[in-house]
Amino acid sequence: MARIAATEDRLTARLKNRLASLSPALRRVAVHIDGNRLDAMTKPATELALALGISDATVIRAVKALGYSGLPELKRELAASFGKGASPADNMQRTLSLVEGDVEQTIDFVLSAQQSGISQLAAEGVRARISSAVRLLEGSPRIAVFGVGPTAFLAEYAAALLARNGRLCHILRATGGALADQLLHLAECKALLIMAYGRAYKEAAVTIEEARRLKLPIVLISDSLDQRLARYADVTVPAPRGATEHVALHRATAACLEARIVGIAAADQANALATLEKLNELRKAIAPASTRAF
């Protein structure tokens, strides 16, 4: 079988050659830059440092440790390569090429990317968006949760957690024409929680259009903040999926969902606790040792 040709830009090559030799602090910055290339290309060192809770001097040291003369050179390189070679096959091969098949490097890369994603969620501006999303959803007794492809499993997970906390849920996970059948029930819901990444694909766009027609509040979780989707959402929460142009990782999305759902439970404790008590009663009734009489 022919080997899939993946685009390896200069930043990827520099990370591949130098990542293992960086200190933990510099490695964290390097992975953050790779995973947030648009930010690295458009923001000053002070803002990049703020997102990581470090000094801007550490950001500059990391950039220079990757072989750049400074942040301006890195920005020029990112501008030249931004958006190229973004297919899933390219992304996976680029990631595998970076870690060179070394298990320890792979673990370090994934953990650093996940840590960077969680750090971004903890930033003041993103925390404020998560709080706004909780306030928007807490008054909705029935919530529609949208996610297709790999994100469909996260939609099911979110729906299960919401159900345990006293919220009825409707999952929108189908693609193509099958989604139309699921959208018929959107009118029964009081809010839409949608996870959509990358481009504004048809299923996400049609779901948001239908939610707007029904005048439902919309919370969007996305890594791209594509304005064709984001401008129609009441609250948009950025949740990175690992390093840009590398294999997608979903820890930040899951953490964003969990923070939001526990926040909803905190805002409506009586309902959440009553539902969990009922769950416990049902578990006892189903347990093999049950002596329930009929």
Coordinates of C-alpha atoms in Angstrom, one line a residue:
M1 CA 0.0 0.0 0.0
A2 CA 1.3 3.4 -0.9
R3 CA 2.3 5.7 1.9
I4 CA 0.0 8.7 2.4
A5 CA 1.9 11.8 1.7
A6 CA 1.4 14.3 4.6
T7 CA 2.4 17.9 4.5
E8 CA 5.1 18.6 7.1
D9 CA 5.5 22.3 7.7
R10 CA 8.5 23.8 9.3
L11 CA 7.0 24.2 12.8
T12 CA 6.1 20.5 12.7
A13 CA 9.7 19.6 11.7
R14 CA 11.1 21.8 14.4
L15 CA 8.9 20.2 17.1
K16 CA 9.8 16.7 15.8
N17 CA 13.5 17.5 16.2
R18 CA 13.5 19.4 19.5
L19 CA 10.4 18.5 21.5
A20 CA 12.1 15.7 23.5
S21 CA 15.0 18.1 24.5
L22 CA 12.8 20.9 25.8
S23 CA 12.2 21.4 29.5
P24 CA 8.6 20.6 30.7
A25 CA 7.8 24.4 30.8
L26 CA 9.1 25.1 27.3
R27 CA 7.5 21.9 25.9
R28 CA 4.2 23.1 27.3
V29 CA 4.5 26.4 25.4
A30 CA 5.7 24.7 22.2
V31 CA 2.7 22.3 22.2
H32 CA 0.3 25.2 23.0
I33 CA 1.7 27.2 20.0
D34 CA 1.3 24.2 17.7
G35 CA -2.2 23.6 19.0
N36 CA -3.3 27.2 18.7
R37 CA -1.6 28.5 15.6
L38 CA -4.1 31.2 14.8
D39 CA -3.6 32.7 18.3
A40 CA 0.2 32.4 17.9
M41 CA 0.0 34.1 14.6
T42 CA -2.2 37.0 15.7
K43 CA -1.6 37.6 19.4
P44 CA 1.4 39.1 21.3
A45 CA 3.6 37.1 23.7
T46 CA 1.8 38.7 26.7
E47 CA -1.6 37.2 25.6
L48 CA -0.1 33.8 24.8
A49 CA 1.6 33.8 28.2
L50 CA -1.7 34.8 30.0
A51 CA -3.5 31.8 28.4
L52 CA -0.9 29.5 30.0
G53 CA -0.4 31.3 33.3
I54 CA 3.3 31.9 32.6
S55 CA 5.6 34.9 31.8
D56 CA 5.9 36.3 28.3
A57 CA 9.7 35.7 28.7
T58 CA 9.0 32.0 28.9
V59 CA 7.0 32.2 25.7
I60 CA 10.0 33.9 23.9
R61 CA 12.4 31.3 25.3
A62 CA 10.3 28.5 24.0
V63 CA 10.1 30.1 20.5
K64 CA 13.9 30.5 20.4
A65 CA 14.4 27.0 21.7
L66 CA 12.5 25.9 18.6
G67 CA 15.1 27.6 16.4
Y68 CA 13.3 30.9 15.6
S69 CA 15.0 34.3 16.0
G70 CA 11.9 35.4 17.8
L71 CA 8.1 35.6 17.7
P72 CA 7.9 37.7 14.5
E73 CA 9.7 34.9 12.5
L74 CA 7.4 32.3 13.9
K75 CA 4.3 34.4 13.0
R76 CA 5.6 34.8 9.4
E77 CA 6.1 31.1 9.1
L78 CA 2.6 30.3 10.5
A79 CA 1.0 32.8 8.1
A80 CA 2.6 31.0 5.2
S81 CA 1.5 27.5 6.2
F82 CA -1.8 28.2 7.9
G83 CA -4.7 25.9 6.9
K84 CA -2.7 23.5 4.6
G85 CA -3.0 19.7 4.8
A86 CA -5.8 19.3 7.3
S87 CA -7.3 15.9 6.3
P88 CA -7.6 13.3 9.1
A89 CA -5.1 11.1 7.4
D90 CA -2.6 14.0 7.1
N91 CA -3.2 15.0 10.7
M92 CA -2.6 11.5 12.0
Q93 CA 0.5 10.9 9.9
R94 CA 1.9 14.3 10.9
T95 CA 1.4 13.4 14.6
L96 CA 3.0 10.0 14.2
S97 CA 5.9 11.5 12.3
L98 CA 6.4 14.0 15.1
V99 CA 6.8 11.4 17.8
E100 CA 8.7 9.0 15.5
G101 CA 7.0 5.9 16.9
D102 CA 8.4 6.5 20.4
V103 CA 5.8 5.6 23.0
E104 CA 7.2 8.0 25.7
Q105 CA 7.3 10.9 23.2
T106 CA 3.7 10.0 22.2
I107 CA 2.5 10.1 25.8
D108 CA 4.3 13.4 26.4
F109 CA 2.8 14.9 23.3
V110 CA -0.7 13.9 24.1
L111 CA -0.5 14.9 27.8
S112 CA 1.0 18.3 26.9
A113 CA -1.7 18.9 24.3
Q114 CA -4.4 17.9 26.9
Q115 CA -2.9 20.1 29.6
S116 CA -2.8 23.0 27.1
G117 CA -6.5 22.5 26.3
I118 CA -7.5 22.5 29.9
S119 CA -5.4 25.6 30.6
Q120 CA -7.3 27.4 27.9
L121 CA -10.6 26.5 29.5
A122 CA -9.4 27.9 32.8
A123 CA -8.6 31.3 31.3
E124 CA -10.8 34.0 32.6
G125 CA -12.6 34.8 29.4
V126 CA -13.4 31.2 28.6
R127 CA -14.6 30.5 32.2
A128 CA -17.0 33.5 31.8
R129 CA -18.4 31.9 28.6
I130 CA -18.9 28.5 30.4
S131 CA -20.7 30.3 33.2
S132 CA -22.9 32.1 30.7
A133 CA -23.7 28.7 29.1
V134 CA -24.7 27.3 32.4
R135 CA -27.1 30.2 33.1
L136 CA -28.6 29.8 29.6
L137 CA -29.2 26.0 30.0
E138 CA -30.1 25.8 33.7
G139 CA -33.7 26.8 33.1
S140 CA -34.3 24.3 30.2
P141 CA -36.1 21.1 31.3
R142 CA -35.4 19.4 27.9
I143 CA -32.1 20.0 26.0
A144 CA -31.2 18.9 22.5
V145 CA -27.5 17.8 22.2
F146 CA -25.9 17.8 18.8
G147 CA -22.7 15.9 17.8
V148 CA -21.9 13.9 14.6
G149 CA -18.9 11.6 13.8
P150 CA -16.6 11.0 16.8
T151 CA -18.4 13.9 18.6
A152 CA -21.6 11.8 18.6
F153 CA -20.2 9.7 21.5
L154 CA -19.6 12.9 23.5
A155 CA -23.2 14.0 22.7
E156 CA -24.5 10.7 24.2
Y157 CA -22.2 11.1 27.2
A158 CA -23.5 14.7 27.8
A159 CA -27.1 13.5 27.4
A160 CA -26.5 10.7 30.0
L161 CA -25.0 13.2 32.5
L162 CA -27.8 15.7 31.9
A163 CA -30.4 13.0 32.4
R164 CA -28.9 12.0 35.7
N165 CA -29.2 15.6 36.8
G166 CA -32.9 15.8 36.0
R167 CA -32.8 17.1 32.4
L168 CA -34.7 15.4 29.6
C169 CA -32.5 15.2 26.5
H170 CA -32.9 14.7 22.7
I171 CA -29.7 13.6 20.9
L172 CA -29.0 14.8 17.4
R173 CA -26.3 12.5 16.0
A174 CA -27.4 11.4 12.5
T175 CA -25.8 12.6 9.3
G176 CA -27.4 13.3 5.9
G177 CA -31.2 12.8 5.5
A178 CA -31.5 10.8 8.7
L179 CA -30.9 14.0 10.7
A180 CA -34.1 15.4 9.4
D181 CA -36.1 12.8 11.4
Q182 CA -34.3 13.7 14.6
L183 CA -34.8 17.5 13.9
L184 CA -38.6 16.9 13.8
H185 CA -38.4 16.6 17.7
L186 CA -36.3 19.8 18.2
A187 CA -39.6 21.7 18.8
E188 CA -40.1 19.7 22.0
C189 CA -36.8 21.1 23.4
K190 CA -36.1 24.3 25.2
A191 CA -32.4 24.8 24.3
L192 CA -29.7 23.4 21.9
L193 CA -26.2 22.4 23.0
I194 CA -24.2 21.9 19.8
M195 CA -20.6 20.6 19.3
A196 CA -19.3 21.5 15.9
Y197 CA -15.7 21.7 14.7
G198 CA -13.9 22.9 11.7
R199 CA -15.9 24.2 8.8
A200 CA -19.6 25.0 8.9
Y201 CA -20.8 21.6 7.6
K202 CA -24.4 21.2 6.4
E203 CA -25.8 19.2 9.4
A204 CA -24.5 21.8 11.9
A205 CA -25.8 24.7 9.8
V206 CA -29.3 23.3 9.3
T207 CA -29.6 22.4 13.0
I208 CA -28.7 25.9 14.1
E209 CA -31.1 27.3 11.5
E210 CA -33.9 25.2 12.8
A211 CA -33.1 26.1 16.4
R212 CA -33.2 29.8 15.4
R213 CA -36.6 29.3 13.7
L214 CA -37.9 27.8 16.9
K215 CA -36.3 30.6 18.9
L216 CA -34.3 28.2 21.1
P217 CA -31.2 29.4 23.0
I218 CA -28.1 28.0 21.4
V219 CA -24.8 27.1 23.1
L220 CA -22.0 26.2 20.7
I221 CA -18.8 24.3 21.6
S222 CA -16.2 24.7 18.9
D223 CA -12.5 24.8 18.2
S224 CA -12.7 27.1 15.2
L225 CA -15.4 29.7 16.1
D226 CA -16.4 29.7 12.4
Q227 CA -18.5 32.9 12.2
R228 CA -21.0 31.2 9.9
L229 CA -22.0 29.2 13.0
A230 CA -20.8 31.3 16.0
R231 CA -22.6 34.4 15.0
Y232 CA -25.9 32.7 15.5
A233 CA -25.1 31.1 18.9
D234 CA -26.1 32.9 22.1
V235 CA -22.9 31.6 23.8
T236 CA -19.9 30.1 22.1
V237 CA -17.2 28.3 24.1
P238 CA -13.8 27.6 22.5
A239 CA -12.6 24.0 23.2
P240 CA -9.4 23.0 21.4
R241 CA -9.1 19.5 20.1
G242 CA -5.4 19.0 20.6
A243 CA -2.7 20.5 18.4
T244 CA -3.7 22.1 15.1
E245 CA -3.1 19.9 12.1
H246 CA -2.5 16.9 14.4
V247 CA -4.8 14.0 15.5
A248 CA -7.9 15.3 17.2
L249 CA -8.2 14.9 21.0
H250 CA -11.4 15.5 23.0
R251 CA -10.4 16.0 26.6
A252 CA -11.0 19.7 26.6
T253 CA -14.5 19.2 25.1
A254 CA -15.4 16.6 27.7
A255 CA -14.1 18.8 30.5
C256 CA -16.1 21.7 29.1
L257 CA -19.3 19.5 29.0
E258 CA -18.7 18.2 32.6
A259 CA -18.0 21.7 34.0
R260 CA -21.3 22.9 32.4
I261 CA -23.4 20.0 33.5
V262 CA -22.2 20.0 37.1
G263 CA -22.8 23.7 37.1
I264 CA -26.4 23.1 36.0
A265 CA -26.7 20.6 38.8
A266 CA -25.4 23.2 41.3
A267 CA -27.9 25.7 40.1
D268 CA -30.8 23.3 40.5
Q269 CA -29.7 21.1 43.4
A270 CA -33.1 19.8 44.4
N271 CA -33.9 18.4 41.0
A272 CA -30.5 16.9 40.5
L273 CA -30.4 15.2 43.9
A274 CA -34.0 13.9 43.5
T275 CA -33.1 12.4 40.1
L276 CA -30.0 10.7 41.5
E277 CA -32.0 9.3 44.4
K278 CA -34.5 7.8 42.0
L279 CA -31.6 6.4 40.0
N280 CA -30.2 4.7 43.2
E281 CA -33.7 3.2 43.9
L282 CA -33.9 1.8 40.4
R283 CA -30.4 0.3 40.7
K284 CA -31.3 -1.4 44.0
A285 CA -34.4 -2.9 42.3
I286 CA -32.4 -4.2 39.4
A287 CA -29.5 -5.6 41.5
P288 CA -29.3 -9.5 41.5
A289 CA -29.6 -9.6 45.3
S290 CA -32.9 -7.7 45.2
T291 CA -35.8 -9.5 47.0
R292 CA -38.4 -7.2 45.6
A293 CA -41.9 -8.6 45.9
F294 CA -44.3 -8.6 43.0

